[in-house]
């Protein structure tokens, strides 16, 4: 079967069919998917009823995986899934719904803020792959915003202003926006801010994009309130409806996105009542943004 890519939006998102993720893919199929990702930034693979092992094997076709439990506040013994997974479900290690005031649940509510996965790591991630194993009927959409289109739409003055800015990203800044501000010393060390360029160029296409996330709390050289007001304004601009593909989940969708050229968020839903079992693998990035020449062309 041939890999087929069908756009779902003018600039971002496409459906990818003609592949069976339960089996090893040919190098040609992997290359076609990677090209699809470079162009569309988000690919939806429908009807892929896969195991954790199959998800890991498919993810590894695109690079090394992130395998540290660094992106949440689950403690030893609280993990439901293996170290290759970010558990973005609403379940505890026994598969039970997290209670309303459970600390892990409250931390995960941060996924409702616009973000790019692992922008709080250096180097930041390449791809995320999210497999929908149990999808509630009234489940939330996941929305994806095209950070290339958002960059292109800036006026010349703003483009010049953002060109060389460096931001500090931390999970403490995004959670802080929701009033989640209590962190142990160990967590403070784990979530220490990292530096990222605000404008980055895609390593293959050379296209520039805004590297935004709610994880940003500081712009180097700027007063904090000015930086936060500016980032808020940029996020508002970058998430205008015309830049957004909203994904409606069906069971066994696998959605893959390029964190280097998108932001995403999950919408609110009744997560203390309905099971939503979604499992994410994350392909590590290979270059820090800080050394990148922003106007590099492939
Ligand atoms: C993620 C994430 C969104 C969702 O997996 O990184 O933000 O739909 N999840 O659960
Ligand atoms: Mn995410």
Coordinates of C-alpha atoms and ligand atoms in Angstrom, one line a residue:
X1 CA 0.0 0.0 0.0
X2 CA 1.1 3.5 -0.7
X3 CA 1.3 6.2 2.0
X4 CA -1.4 8.7 1.3
X5 CA -1.6 12.2 2.7
X6 CA -4.8 14.2 2.6
X7 CA -4.9 17.8 3.9
X8 CA -7.4 18.6 6.7
X9 CA -6.8 22.4 6.8
X10 CA -5.3 25.0 4.4
X11 CA -1.8 24.9 6.1
X12 CA -1.7 22.4 9.0
X13 CA -2.8 18.8 9.5
X14 CA -3.4 15.9 7.2
X15 CA -4.8 12.4 7.4
X16 CA -2.2 9.7 6.6
X17 CA -3.5 6.4 5.3
X18 CA -2.0 3.3 3.6
X19 CA 0.1 2.3 6.6
X20 CA -0.4 -0.3 9.3
X21 CA 1.4 0.8 12.4
X22 CA 1.4 -2.8 13.9
X23 CA 4.1 -3.8 11.4
X24 CA 7.5 -2.5 10.6
X25 CA 7.5 0.2 7.9
X26 CA 9.7 0.3 4.9
X27 CA 12.3 3.1 4.7
X28 CA 10.2 4.6 1.8
X29 CA 7.1 4.8 4.0
X30 CA 9.0 6.4 6.9
X31 CA 10.5 8.9 4.5
X32 CA 7.0 9.7 3.0
X33 CA 5.6 10.2 6.6
X34 CA 8.6 12.5 7.5
X35 CA 8.0 14.6 4.3
X36 CA 4.3 14.8 5.3
X37 CA 5.3 16.0 8.7
X38 CA 7.7 18.6 7.3
X39 CA 4.9 20.0 5.2
X40 CA 1.7 19.6 7.2
X41 CA 3.2 19.5 10.8
X42 CA 0.4 17.3 12.1
X43 CA -0.6 13.9 10.8
X44 CA -3.6 11.8 11.8
X45 CA -3.4 8.0 11.4
X46 CA -6.9 6.7 11.7
X47 CA -7.8 3.1 13.0
X48 CA -4.5 2.2 14.4
X49 CA -5.3 -0.3 17.3
X50 CA -1.7 -0.7 18.5
X51 CA 0.1 -1.9 21.6
X52 CA 2.6 0.1 23.6
X53 CA 5.4 -1.9 22.0
X54 CA 4.1 -1.1 18.5
X55 CA 3.8 2.5 19.4
X56 CA 7.4 2.6 20.6
X57 CA 8.7 0.8 17.5
X58 CA 6.9 3.2 15.2
X59 CA 8.0 6.3 17.1
X60 CA 11.6 5.1 17.0
X61 CA 11.5 5.2 13.1
X62 CA 11.8 9.0 13.6
X63 CA 14.6 9.2 16.1
X64 CA 15.6 8.5 19.7
X65 CA 12.8 8.7 22.3
X66 CA 12.6 10.9 25.4
X67 CA 12.6 8.4 28.2
X68 CA 12.7 10.4 31.4
X69 CA 9.7 11.0 33.6
X70 CA 10.7 14.7 33.7
X71 CA 7.5 16.2 32.4
X72 CA 5.1 15.7 35.4
X73 CA 4.9 15.4 39.1
X74 CA 4.1 11.6 39.4
X75 CA 6.4 10.1 42.0
X76 CA 8.1 6.7 41.9
X77 CA 5.4 4.0 42.0
X78 CA 2.7 6.3 40.5
X79 CA 3.5 5.5 36.9
X80 CA 0.9 3.5 34.9
X81 CA 3.0 3.2 31.7
X82 CA 6.6 2.5 30.8
X83 CA 9.4 5.1 30.8
X84 CA 8.9 5.7 27.0
X85 CA 5.5 7.2 27.7
X86 CA 4.1 10.5 28.9
X87 CA 0.8 9.5 30.6
X88 CA -1.6 12.2 29.6
X89 CA -4.7 10.1 30.5
X90 CA -6.8 10.8 33.6
X91 CA -5.9 7.5 35.2
X92 CA -3.7 6.5 38.2
X93 CA -1.3 3.6 38.2
X94 CA -4.2 1.2 38.9
X95 CA -6.2 2.5 36.0
X96 CA -8.7 4.4 38.2
X97 CA -9.9 7.9 37.5
X98 CA -7.8 10.6 39.2
X99 CA -9.8 12.3 41.9
X100 CA -10.6 16.0 41.5
X101 CA -8.0 17.3 43.9
X102 CA -5.3 14.7 43.0
X103 CA -2.0 16.6 42.5
X104 CA -1.2 14.7 39.3
X105 CA -4.5 15.6 37.8
X106 CA -4.2 19.3 38.7
X107 CA -0.7 19.4 37.2
X108 CA -2.0 17.7 34.0
X109 CA -4.7 20.4 33.6
X110 CA -1.8 22.5 32.3
X111 CA -2.2 20.7 29.0
X112 CA -5.2 22.9 28.4
X113 CA -2.8 25.9 28.0
X114 CA -1.2 26.3 24.6
X115 CA 2.2 24.7 24.6
X116 CA 4.9 22.8 22.7
X117 CA 5.9 19.5 24.3
X118 CA 9.3 19.5 26.0
X119 CA 10.1 23.2 25.2
X120 CA 11.2 23.1 28.9
X121 CA 14.0 20.7 27.9
X122 CA 17.2 21.4 25.9
X123 CA 17.3 20.3 23.2
X124 CA 13.5 20.4 22.9
X125 CA 11.6 17.6 21.3
X126 CA 11.0 16.8 17.7
X127 CA 7.7 14.9 17.4
X128 CA 5.0 13.8 19.8
X129 CA 2.8 10.7 19.0
X130 CA -0.4 10.4 20.9
X131 CA -2.4 7.2 20.7
X132 CA -6.1 7.3 21.6
X133 CA -6.8 4.0 23.3
X134 CA -10.0 4.9 25.1
X135 CA -11.8 8.0 23.8
X136 CA -14.9 9.2 25.6
X137 CA -18.0 10.0 23.6
X138 CA -18.0 13.6 24.7
X139 CA -14.2 13.7 24.6
X140 CA -12.3 16.9 24.2
X141 CA -10.7 18.1 20.9
X142 CA -7.0 18.6 20.7
X143 CA -6.2 21.8 18.9
X144 CA -3.0 22.5 16.9
X145 CA -1.8 25.9 15.9
X146 CA 0.6 26.5 12.9
X147 CA 3.6 28.5 14.2
X148 CA 5.0 29.0 10.7
X149 CA 1.8 30.7 9.5
X150 CA 1.7 32.7 12.7
X151 CA 5.3 33.8 12.2
X152 CA 4.6 34.7 8.5
X153 CA 1.6 36.8 9.5
X154 CA 3.6 39.1 11.9
X155 CA 4.2 42.6 10.6
X156 CA 7.8 43.5 9.7
X157 CA 8.4 45.5 12.9
X158 CA 7.3 42.6 15.1
X159 CA 9.4 40.2 13.1
X160 CA 12.5 42.4 13.7
X161 CA 11.6 42.6 17.4
X162 CA 11.3 38.9 18.0
X163 CA 14.2 37.8 15.7
X164 CA 16.9 37.3 18.3
X165 CA 14.9 37.1 21.5
X166 CA 15.7 34.3 24.0
X167 CA 13.0 33.0 26.4
X168 CA 13.2 30.9 29.5
X169 CA 10.8 27.9 29.6
X170 CA 9.7 25.9 32.6
X171 CA 6.8 23.8 33.7
X172 CA 6.7 26.0 36.8
X173 CA 5.7 29.0 34.7
X174 CA 2.9 27.3 32.8
X175 CA 1.5 25.7 36.0
X176 CA 2.0 29.0 37.9
X177 CA -0.6 30.5 35.5
X178 CA -3.2 28.1 36.9
X179 CA -2.2 28.9 40.5
X180 CA -0.3 25.6 40.8
X181 CA 2.8 27.0 42.6
X182 CA 3.8 24.6 45.2
X183 CA 6.9 22.6 44.2
X184 CA 9.3 20.6 46.3
X185 CA 13.1 21.4 46.1
X186 CA 13.5 18.3 44.0
X187 CA 10.8 19.5 41.6
X188 CA 12.3 23.0 41.4
X189 CA 15.6 21.4 40.4
X190 CA 13.9 19.1 37.8
X191 CA 11.9 22.1 36.4
X192 CA 14.7 24.6 36.3
X193 CA 14.1 26.9 33.3
X194 CA 15.9 26.4 30.0
X195 CA 16.8 28.9 27.3
X196 CA 15.2 28.8 23.8
X197 CA 15.1 31.1 20.9
X198 CA 11.7 32.7 20.2
X199 CA 12.2 32.3 16.4
X200 CA 13.5 29.1 15.0
X201 CA 14.0 27.7 11.6
X202 CA 12.9 24.2 10.6
X203 CA 16.0 22.0 9.9
X204 CA 14.6 20.6 6.6
X205 CA 12.4 23.3 5.1
X206 CA 14.2 26.3 6.5
X207 CA 10.8 27.9 7.3
X208 CA 10.8 30.1 10.4
X209 CA 8.3 29.7 13.2
X210 CA 7.5 31.2 16.5
X211 CA 8.7 28.9 19.3
X212 CA 5.9 29.8 21.8
X213 CA 4.5 28.0 24.8
X214 CA 2.8 28.8 28.1
X215 CA 6.0 27.4 29.6
X216 CA 7.7 30.8 28.9
X217 CA 8.1 33.1 31.9
X218 CA 11.1 35.3 31.0
X219 CA 12.5 37.0 27.9
X220 CA 16.1 37.7 28.5
X221 CA 16.8 41.4 29.1
X222 CA 13.1 42.3 29.5
X223 CA 11.2 43.2 32.7
X224 CA 9.0 40.2 33.6
X225 CA 5.6 41.8 33.3
X226 CA 6.5 43.3 29.9
X227 CA 7.8 39.9 28.8
X228 CA 4.6 38.1 29.9
X229 CA 2.3 40.6 28.4
X230 CA 4.2 40.3 25.1
X231 CA 4.2 36.5 25.1
X232 CA 0.5 36.5 25.9
X233 CA -0.1 38.8 23.0
X234 CA 2.0 36.6 20.6
X235 CA 0.1 33.5 21.7
X236 CA -3.2 35.2 21.1
X237 CA -2.0 36.1 17.6
X238 CA -0.6 32.7 16.9
X239 CA -3.8 30.9 17.9
X240 CA -6.2 32.8 15.7
X241 CA -8.7 30.3 14.3
X242 CA -7.3 30.5 10.8
X243 CA -4.0 29.0 12.1
X244 CA -5.7 26.2 14.0
X245 CA -6.7 22.6 13.2
X246 CA -9.0 21.1 15.8
X247 CA -8.8 17.4 16.0
X248 CA -11.9 15.4 16.9
X249 CA -10.8 12.1 18.3
X250 CA -12.1 8.7 17.3
X251 CA -10.9 5.5 19.1
X252 CA -7.5 4.3 17.9
X253 CA -6.5 7.5 16.2
X254 CA -2.8 8.1 16.4
X255 CA -1.9 11.8 16.1
X256 CA 1.6 12.9 15.4
X257 CA 2.8 16.5 15.5
X258 CA 6.0 18.4 15.0
X259 CA 6.7 20.4 18.2
X260 CA 9.2 22.5 16.3
X261 CA 6.5 24.2 14.2
X262 CA 3.2 23.8 16.2
X263 CA 1.6 24.5 19.5
X264 CA -1.3 22.5 20.9
X265 CA -3.7 22.3 23.7
X266 CA -6.5 19.9 24.9
X267 CA -9.9 21.4 25.6
X268 CA -11.7 21.0 28.9
X269 CA -13.8 18.0 29.6
X270 CA -15.5 16.1 32.4
X271 CA -12.4 14.2 33.2
X272 CA -13.4 13.0 36.7
X273 CA -16.3 11.1 35.2
X274 CA -15.1 9.6 31.9
X275 CA -12.0 7.6 31.1
X276 CA -9.7 9.1 28.5
X277 CA -6.7 6.8 27.9
X278 CA -4.3 8.6 25.6
X279 CA -0.6 7.7 25.6
X280 CA 2.2 9.8 24.3
X281 CA 5.6 8.9 23.0
X282 CA 8.0 11.7 22.3
X283 CA 10.9 11.8 19.8
X284 CA 13.8 13.7 21.1
X285 CA 15.1 16.8 19.3
X286 CA 18.7 16.8 18.1
X287 CA 19.7 20.4 18.3
X288 CA 19.3 23.2 21.0
X289 CA 17.5 26.2 19.6
X290 CA 20.0 28.6 21.1
X291 CA 22.8 27.7 18.7
X292 CA 20.6 27.7 15.7
X293 CA 21.0 30.5 13.1
X294 CA 17.5 31.6 12.8
X295 CA 17.7 32.5 9.1
X296 CA 19.3 29.2 8.0
X297 CA 17.8 27.9 4.8
X298 CA 18.0 24.2 3.9
Ligands
LIG1 C1 0.2 15.9 25.1 C2 -0.9 16.7 25.3 C3 -3.2 16.7 24.6 C4 -4.3 15.7 24.7 O1 0.1 14.7 25.0 O2 1.3 16.4 25.0 O3 -0.8 17.9 25.4 O4 -5.2 15.7 23.9 N1 -2.1 16.1 25.2 O5 -4.4 15.0 25.7
LIG2 MN1 1.3 18.4 25.1

